[in-house]
Amino acid sequence: MVKVVKFGGSSLASAEQFKKVGAIIRADETRRFVVPSAPGKRNAKDTKVTDMLYECYGIAEEGKEFAGKLGKIRDRYDSIIKGLDLTLSLDEEFQTITKNFKNKAGTDYAASRGEYLNGMIMAAYLGYEFIDAAEVIRFDNDGNFLADETNQILAARLEHSENAVIPGFYGAKEDGTVHTFSRGGSDITGSIVARAVHASIYENWTDVSGFLVSDPRIIDKPAVIHTITYKELRELSYMGAGVLHEDAIFPVRKEGIPINIKNTNAPEDPGTMIVESTCHQPEYTITGIAGLRDFVAVNVDKDMMNSEVGFCRKVLQAFEDNNISIEHMPSGIDTMTVFVQRHDFEGKEQQVLSAIHKYAKPDTIEIEGGLALVAVVGRGMKSTRGTAGRIFSALAHAQVNVKMIDQGSSELNIIIGVSNDDFERAIRSIYDIFVETQL
Ligand code: ASP
């Protein structure tokens, strides 16, 4: 049995947090491969080391003096080293970083040093081997992640390693330059390592006891999701529910490796298991509720639209021409509506309208902004009658006007369009009916 464990920035923000992490790893000898993030925030007002590095490098790139800023970053690491009573010195590392910053080694190189240095400290603290991610995580020269090549290199490298620390977030291109994933990308590294060693589980340690049924900024102390499938998670994270990087599920999903989201500050809590499939019914019929504000609906009307072959394609062509991704497309007999995100659409609105006129020759086009989408997701809906009925009666009681309904044939989710102003009320009313009243 092999476990890969990834620790997020808040789990490694200080020596105290490192000690908790050390205790977790030492408590289970199957936790053999460790993927650390850079030190995160120690309190609400603090700054993540990654952000400090971006800022510091920005100054270096302008050719200005950056020694003071870099010194502050070094202080963060030195205080961890001191708090852990390690003899490690980062003198040489900081000399190299200073030199490379002066030589404009790039933003990605700069940001990656957060994980790199934290990985060195972690390896020294645990007595594990340190493996620089630049040697084992590969990108092509355009920055696309090379999954299979990486898997081969990493599997071969880890085969002979008993215990190792591999810093998260970065790797290197074929020409050797350091390249990072997008923000939060250490989650992806953890997943890649889990795939390479055929881990029995990928533990992702953070500062919450798992995924929550809904957003804690909207619902006071929402319930925790104990088990969620990869598919449900995709639906929820697409609609804005954070915790795990969206791309982190792909490497492990291919191999059927479950992910366990755990809390470094409450290691006994079971957290959330993310699995391919499960016979565990979700406790509340629904698994989660997520949503996003600021969508725009483009309503296209044309008499006899239903009998015009290719009409939808022509309308969609107008969006494709303008490089706008569409979200949903409910339609009626003589109407079709296209939902898009406002920030994608706003600047190109008139181009899209004229392209629709050109291609599809509609009777009228109307645009409605200020819309929010709420996704109610759950594998349990498939086997339960009346889920949709309960959602809509809850919304009606909360005086929320429903503008759009979309249920995929997989019966995994129901998407509801409401006005931006009704967004929070809609989520609260759905949460209440399924979780508080537990019907
Ligand atoms: N340190 C990086 C960030 O702040 C990557 C990570 O933590 O996963 O985005």
XYZ file of C-alpha atoms and ligand atoms in Angstrom:
448
model
C 0.000 0.000 0.000
C 1.361 3.410 -0.990
C -0.147 6.787 -0.200
C 0.746 10.054 -1.847
C 0.136 13.039 0.388
C -0.094 16.626 -0.764
C -0.110 19.496 1.722
C -1.493 22.905 0.824
C 0.044 26.264 1.672
C -1.842 26.885 4.909
C -0.706 23.447 6.164
C 2.909 24.568 5.665
C 2.732 28.241 6.527
C 4.817 28.054 9.729
C 6.972 25.712 11.812
C 3.902 24.839 13.939
C 2.030 23.742 10.843
C 5.065 21.771 9.618
C 5.083 19.892 12.923
C 1.447 18.870 12.443
C 2.301 17.706 8.944
C 5.332 15.768 10.227
C 3.145 14.009 12.800
C 0.585 13.071 10.141
C 3.244 11.618 7.843
C 5.045 9.748 10.597
C 1.780 8.252 11.855
C 1.469 6.115 8.733
C 4.507 4.596 7.039
C 2.609 4.104 3.800
C 2.651 7.898 3.352
C 5.799 7.581 1.291
C 5.591 10.375 -1.256
C 4.998 13.948 -0.198
C 4.050 16.918 -2.382
C 4.264 20.300 -0.628
C 2.915 23.702 -1.672
C 4.722 26.935 -0.858
C 4.071 28.482 2.577
C 0.617 30.047 2.563
C -1.036 32.554 4.852
C -0.468 32.279 8.607
C -3.472 34.512 9.254
C -6.073 36.421 7.267
C -3.806 39.458 6.778
C -0.730 37.485 5.751
C 0.611 37.090 2.190
C 1.297 33.774 0.477
C 4.961 33.240 -0.411
C 3.940 32.592 -4.030
C 2.407 36.081 -4.208
C 5.517 37.565 -2.584
C 7.647 35.869 -5.227
C 5.551 37.186 -8.098
C 5.811 40.681 -6.666
C 9.529 40.448 -6.009
C 10.248 39.145 -9.484
C 8.128 41.921 -11.016
C 10.469 44.422 -9.366
C 13.560 42.508 -10.480
C 12.268 42.435 -14.032
C 11.977 46.213 -14.063
C 15.644 46.312 -13.135
C 14.910 47.768 -9.680
C 16.367 46.787 -6.332
C 14.665 43.627 -5.031
C 16.992 42.489 -2.236
C 14.640 43.769 0.503
C 11.627 41.895 -0.869
C 13.634 38.727 -1.359
C 14.956 39.085 2.188
C 11.348 39.053 3.501
C 10.728 35.816 1.605
C 13.871 34.335 3.041
C 12.700 35.299 6.537
C 9.595 33.151 6.060
C 11.732 30.094 5.314
C 14.342 30.832 7.956
C 11.688 31.081 10.641
C 10.361 27.643 9.633
C 13.880 26.166 9.654
C 14.563 27.702 13.064
C 11.216 26.574 14.494
C 11.975 23.021 13.401
C 15.552 23.095 14.813
C 17.044 22.152 11.464
C 20.641 22.907 10.538
C 19.756 23.513 6.882
C 21.117 26.727 5.341
C 19.513 28.323 2.306
C 22.483 30.672 1.614
C 23.466 29.017 -1.621
C 19.880 28.691 -2.802
C 19.213 32.389 -2.272
C 22.450 33.325 -4.049
C 21.305 31.306 -7.057
C 17.808 32.811 -6.929
C 19.243 36.345 -6.767
C 21.459 35.648 -9.754
C 18.609 34.129 -11.754
C 16.254 36.992 -10.898
C 18.879 39.435 -12.174
C 19.183 37.360 -15.344
C 15.397 37.487 -15.757
C 14.829 33.750 -15.477
C 11.072 34.236 -15.853
C 7.929 34.563 -13.774
C 7.365 30.821 -13.633
C 10.858 30.176 -12.354
C 10.315 32.840 -9.691
C 6.971 31.446 -8.519
C 8.246 27.878 -8.485
C 10.903 28.706 -5.884
C 8.151 28.776 -3.259
C 7.503 25.057 -3.595
C 11.135 24.220 -4.350
C 12.461 25.706 -1.098
C 9.584 24.361 0.962
C 10.283 20.936 -0.516
C 13.923 21.135 0.549
C 12.908 21.987 4.094
C 10.292 19.242 4.154
C 12.796 16.656 2.892
C 15.338 17.690 5.534
C 12.696 17.623 8.268
C 11.375 14.175 7.350
C 14.714 12.640 6.294
C 13.169 11.914 2.858
C 14.899 12.171 -0.508
C 14.342 15.506 -2.333
C 13.450 15.272 -6.011
C 13.354 18.532 -7.970
C 10.080 18.592 -9.929
C 11.961 20.164 -12.871
C 13.623 16.768 -13.395
C 10.453 14.719 -13.489
C 7.454 16.845 -14.546
C 7.515 17.677 -18.268
C 5.847 20.324 -20.430
C 6.251 20.854 -24.162
C 7.809 24.094 -25.347
C 4.365 25.728 -25.600
C 3.716 24.933 -21.957
C 1.315 21.995 -22.448
C 1.662 19.320 -19.801
C 3.064 16.054 -21.198
C 1.133 13.479 -19.184
C 2.473 10.220 -20.569
C 6.083 11.300 -20.858
C 5.979 12.615 -17.293
C 4.412 9.411 -16.084
C 7.211 7.345 -17.573
C 9.983 9.543 -16.192
C 8.407 9.805 -12.764
C 7.526 6.131 -12.454
C 11.095 5.144 -13.346
C 12.537 7.685 -10.902
C 10.298 6.740 -7.982
C 10.545 3.017 -8.487
C 13.782 2.921 -6.526
C 12.869 5.524 -3.976
C 11.562 4.497 -0.592
C 10.407 7.970 0.483
C 10.585 11.226 -1.394
C 9.465 14.853 -1.396
C 8.524 16.241 -4.808
C 7.604 19.946 -4.743
C 4.261 20.831 -6.298
C 3.185 23.373 -8.915
C 6.040 23.256 -11.436
C 8.071 21.191 -13.834
C 10.238 21.998 -16.840
C 9.846 22.332 -20.576
C 11.851 20.215 -22.984
C 14.431 23.012 -23.222
C 14.896 22.949 -19.428
C 13.095 26.201 -18.529
C 10.906 25.981 -15.461
C 7.172 26.087 -16.124
C 4.278 26.135 -13.649
C 0.725 24.893 -13.724
C -1.957 27.513 -13.078
C -2.459 28.754 -9.503
C -3.237 26.017 -7.006
C -1.421 23.570 -9.276
C 0.289 21.566 -6.522
C -2.951 19.587 -6.425
C -2.169 18.458 -9.967
C 1.389 17.450 -9.056
C 0.031 15.291 -6.218
C -2.284 13.563 -8.617
C 0.495 12.988 -11.157
C 2.712 11.434 -8.491
C -0.162 9.227 -7.288
C -0.642 7.938 -10.815
C 3.086 7.264 -11.294
C 3.408 5.114 -8.150
C -0.027 3.466 -8.521
C -0.993 4.837 -5.146
C -3.835 3.213 -3.289
C -5.008 6.677 -2.311
C -4.101 10.305 -2.913
C -4.534 12.295 0.277
C -4.921 16.009 -0.288
C -4.415 17.814 3.028
C -5.832 21.284 3.380
C -7.444 23.461 6.051
C -11.047 22.294 5.762
C -12.549 18.936 6.685
C -13.635 18.178 3.130
C -15.935 19.622 0.525
C -18.968 21.421 1.778
C -22.463 20.940 0.415
C -22.539 24.642 -0.363
C -20.557 27.852 -0.138
C -19.900 28.840 3.520
C -20.096 32.503 2.507
C -23.758 31.914 1.696
C -24.722 29.101 4.089
C -23.700 29.217 7.722
C -21.603 26.109 8.533
C -22.715 23.922 5.656
C -22.654 20.131 5.983
C -19.602 18.197 4.740
C -19.822 15.913 1.709
C -18.504 12.499 2.744
C -18.362 10.864 -0.665
C -18.495 12.447 -4.095
C -17.855 11.027 -7.546
C -15.421 12.557 -10.012
C -18.358 13.446 -12.260
C -20.235 15.258 -9.516
C -17.095 17.102 -8.556
C -16.581 18.248 -12.135
C -20.089 19.668 -12.201
C -19.635 21.466 -8.903
C -16.153 22.830 -9.476
C -17.128 24.066 -12.890
C -19.796 26.095 -11.148
C -17.333 27.726 -8.842
C -16.922 25.396 -5.864
C -13.183 25.556 -5.001
C -10.822 23.479 -2.737
C -9.201 21.224 -5.316
C -7.689 22.394 -8.619
C -10.079 21.419 -11.422
C -7.407 19.563 -13.383
C -6.229 17.522 -10.418
C -8.705 14.744 -10.950
C -7.611 13.672 -14.433
C -4.364 11.770 -13.692
C -5.866 9.722 -10.848
C -9.268 9.288 -12.403
C -7.670 7.361 -15.253
C -6.233 4.900 -12.763
C -9.223 4.615 -10.435
C -7.268 6.108 -7.513
C -9.531 7.833 -4.967
C -8.691 11.251 -3.549
C -9.265 11.936 0.120
C -9.555 15.596 1.095
C -8.311 15.884 4.699
C -7.808 18.626 7.259
C -4.277 19.100 8.642
C -5.772 20.892 11.657
C -8.264 18.080 12.374
C -6.618 14.903 11.053
C -9.178 12.632 12.694
C -12.011 14.031 10.594
C -12.800 11.646 7.742
C -12.898 14.426 5.145
C -14.281 13.842 1.663
C -13.613 10.811 -0.515
C -13.631 11.468 -4.256
C -14.251 8.231 -6.111
C -15.054 6.974 -9.560
C -18.302 5.345 -8.509
C -19.919 4.354 -5.227
C -22.893 2.582 -3.715
C -22.951 5.113 -0.857
C -26.060 7.183 -1.231
C -25.497 10.868 -0.476
C -27.049 11.790 2.849
C -29.321 14.456 1.480
C -30.408 13.231 -1.993
C -28.321 16.024 -3.426
C -24.544 16.053 -3.108
C -23.879 19.749 -3.499
C -25.143 23.131 -4.637
C -22.887 25.610 -6.396
C -23.414 28.556 -8.638
C -22.010 31.553 -10.426
C -23.269 35.033 -11.048
C -23.005 37.199 -14.114
C -24.300 35.315 -17.094
C -25.981 36.757 -20.141
C -28.845 35.110 -22.057
C -29.000 35.726 -25.787
C -32.549 34.930 -26.983
C -32.877 34.301 -30.679
C -36.403 34.128 -32.166
C -37.451 32.989 -35.585
C -40.801 31.691 -36.766
C -40.643 28.053 -37.873
C -37.164 27.712 -36.393
C -37.904 24.128 -35.420
C -38.145 22.992 -39.020
C -35.075 24.822 -40.281
C -32.283 22.275 -40.438
C -28.976 23.704 -39.222
C -30.429 26.749 -37.440
C -28.679 26.034 -34.128
C -25.380 25.506 -35.847
C -25.642 28.861 -37.583
C -26.345 30.667 -34.316
C -23.522 28.884 -32.551
C -21.162 29.722 -35.385
C -21.504 33.370 -34.389
C -20.203 32.556 -30.910
C -17.429 30.347 -32.195
C -16.243 33.051 -34.600
C -15.840 35.337 -31.616
C -14.155 32.697 -29.506
C -16.891 32.657 -26.857
C -17.568 29.466 -24.978
C -21.260 28.786 -24.427
C -22.640 27.441 -21.166
C -26.218 26.295 -21.799
C -28.669 26.298 -24.630
C -32.305 25.827 -23.669
C -34.704 26.096 -26.597
C -38.386 26.393 -27.468
C -40.312 25.889 -30.660
C -39.423 29.253 -32.219
C -36.755 30.392 -29.743
C -33.343 29.364 -28.695
C -31.379 30.891 -25.856
C -27.651 30.827 -25.451
C -26.139 31.397 -22.002
C -22.645 32.858 -21.898
C -20.455 34.369 -19.207
C -20.672 38.132 -19.146
C -16.916 38.729 -19.058
C -16.470 36.637 -22.222
C -19.333 38.265 -24.073
C -19.541 41.905 -23.083
C -16.768 43.293 -25.279
C -17.891 41.337 -28.344
C -21.639 41.682 -27.962
C -22.359 43.643 -31.135
C -20.068 41.483 -33.281
C -21.946 38.408 -32.074
C -25.324 39.978 -32.835
C -24.390 40.920 -36.360
C -22.865 37.478 -36.937
C -26.117 35.812 -35.787
C -28.058 38.054 -38.189
C -25.679 37.210 -40.983
C -25.705 33.431 -40.492
C -29.160 32.614 -39.112
C -31.400 35.501 -40.264
C -33.550 35.502 -37.103
C -36.657 37.655 -36.569
C -35.397 39.195 -33.350
C -32.545 38.912 -30.888
C -32.857 39.986 -27.277
C -30.133 40.115 -24.681
C -30.737 39.774 -20.972
C -27.889 40.323 -18.529
C -27.637 40.062 -14.756
C -28.353 36.340 -14.570
C -26.964 33.738 -12.219
C -26.859 29.970 -12.620
C -27.306 27.585 -9.724
C -26.310 23.936 -10.131
C -27.891 21.306 -7.916
C -25.751 18.203 -8.293
C -26.232 14.681 -7.028
C -26.052 11.071 -8.142
C -28.888 10.449 -5.669
C -31.324 12.371 -7.872
C -31.382 9.548 -10.361
C -33.078 7.182 -8.026
C -35.325 9.652 -6.217
C -38.662 10.928 -7.375
C -39.665 14.522 -6.833
C -36.241 16.149 -6.548
C -37.050 18.745 -9.180
C -40.454 19.333 -7.604
C -38.869 20.040 -4.245
C -36.328 22.407 -5.723
C -38.949 24.469 -7.505
C -41.383 24.612 -4.635
C -38.525 25.758 -2.371
C -37.687 28.482 -4.882
C -41.334 29.519 -5.170
C -41.644 29.795 -1.384
C -38.537 31.941 -1.318
C -40.122 34.213 -3.968
C -37.419 33.389 -6.494
C -38.420 33.660 -10.132
C -36.914 30.854 -12.230
C -35.760 32.044 -15.635
C -34.245 28.885 -17.032
C -34.167 25.183 -16.219
C -31.747 22.664 -17.660
C -31.499 19.037 -16.610
C -28.974 16.826 -18.349
C -30.165 13.353 -19.335
C -27.629 11.864 -16.912
C -29.923 13.170 -14.134
C -26.811 14.200 -12.290
C -27.584 17.884 -12.162
C -30.296 20.464 -12.504
C -29.209 23.940 -13.544
C -31.454 26.844 -12.709
C -31.155 30.376 -14.069
C -32.238 33.166 -11.709
C -31.570 36.874 -11.516
C -28.272 37.891 -9.896
C -30.257 39.501 -7.068
C -31.969 36.201 -6.225
C -28.770 34.149 -6.330
C -28.067 33.740 -2.615
C -31.735 33.360 -1.708
C -32.068 30.589 -4.283
C -29.105 28.670 -2.876
C -30.317 29.082 0.696
C -33.799 27.852 -0.082
C -32.523 24.747 -1.883
C -30.054 24.004 0.904
C -32.804 24.344 3.498
C -35.181 21.986 1.814
C -32.620 19.217 1.303
C -30.241 19.545 4.225
C -31.967 21.396 7.060
C -35.305 19.666 6.705
C -33.678 16.468 5.408
C -36.767 15.329 3.581
N 1.747 27.991 -4.432
C 0.961 27.972 -5.611
C -0.194 28.935 -5.488
O -0.263 29.696 -4.543
C 0.528 26.599 -5.985
C -0.214 25.851 -4.921
O -0.230 26.238 -3.767
O -0.821 24.819 -5.257
O -1.031 28.986 -6.354
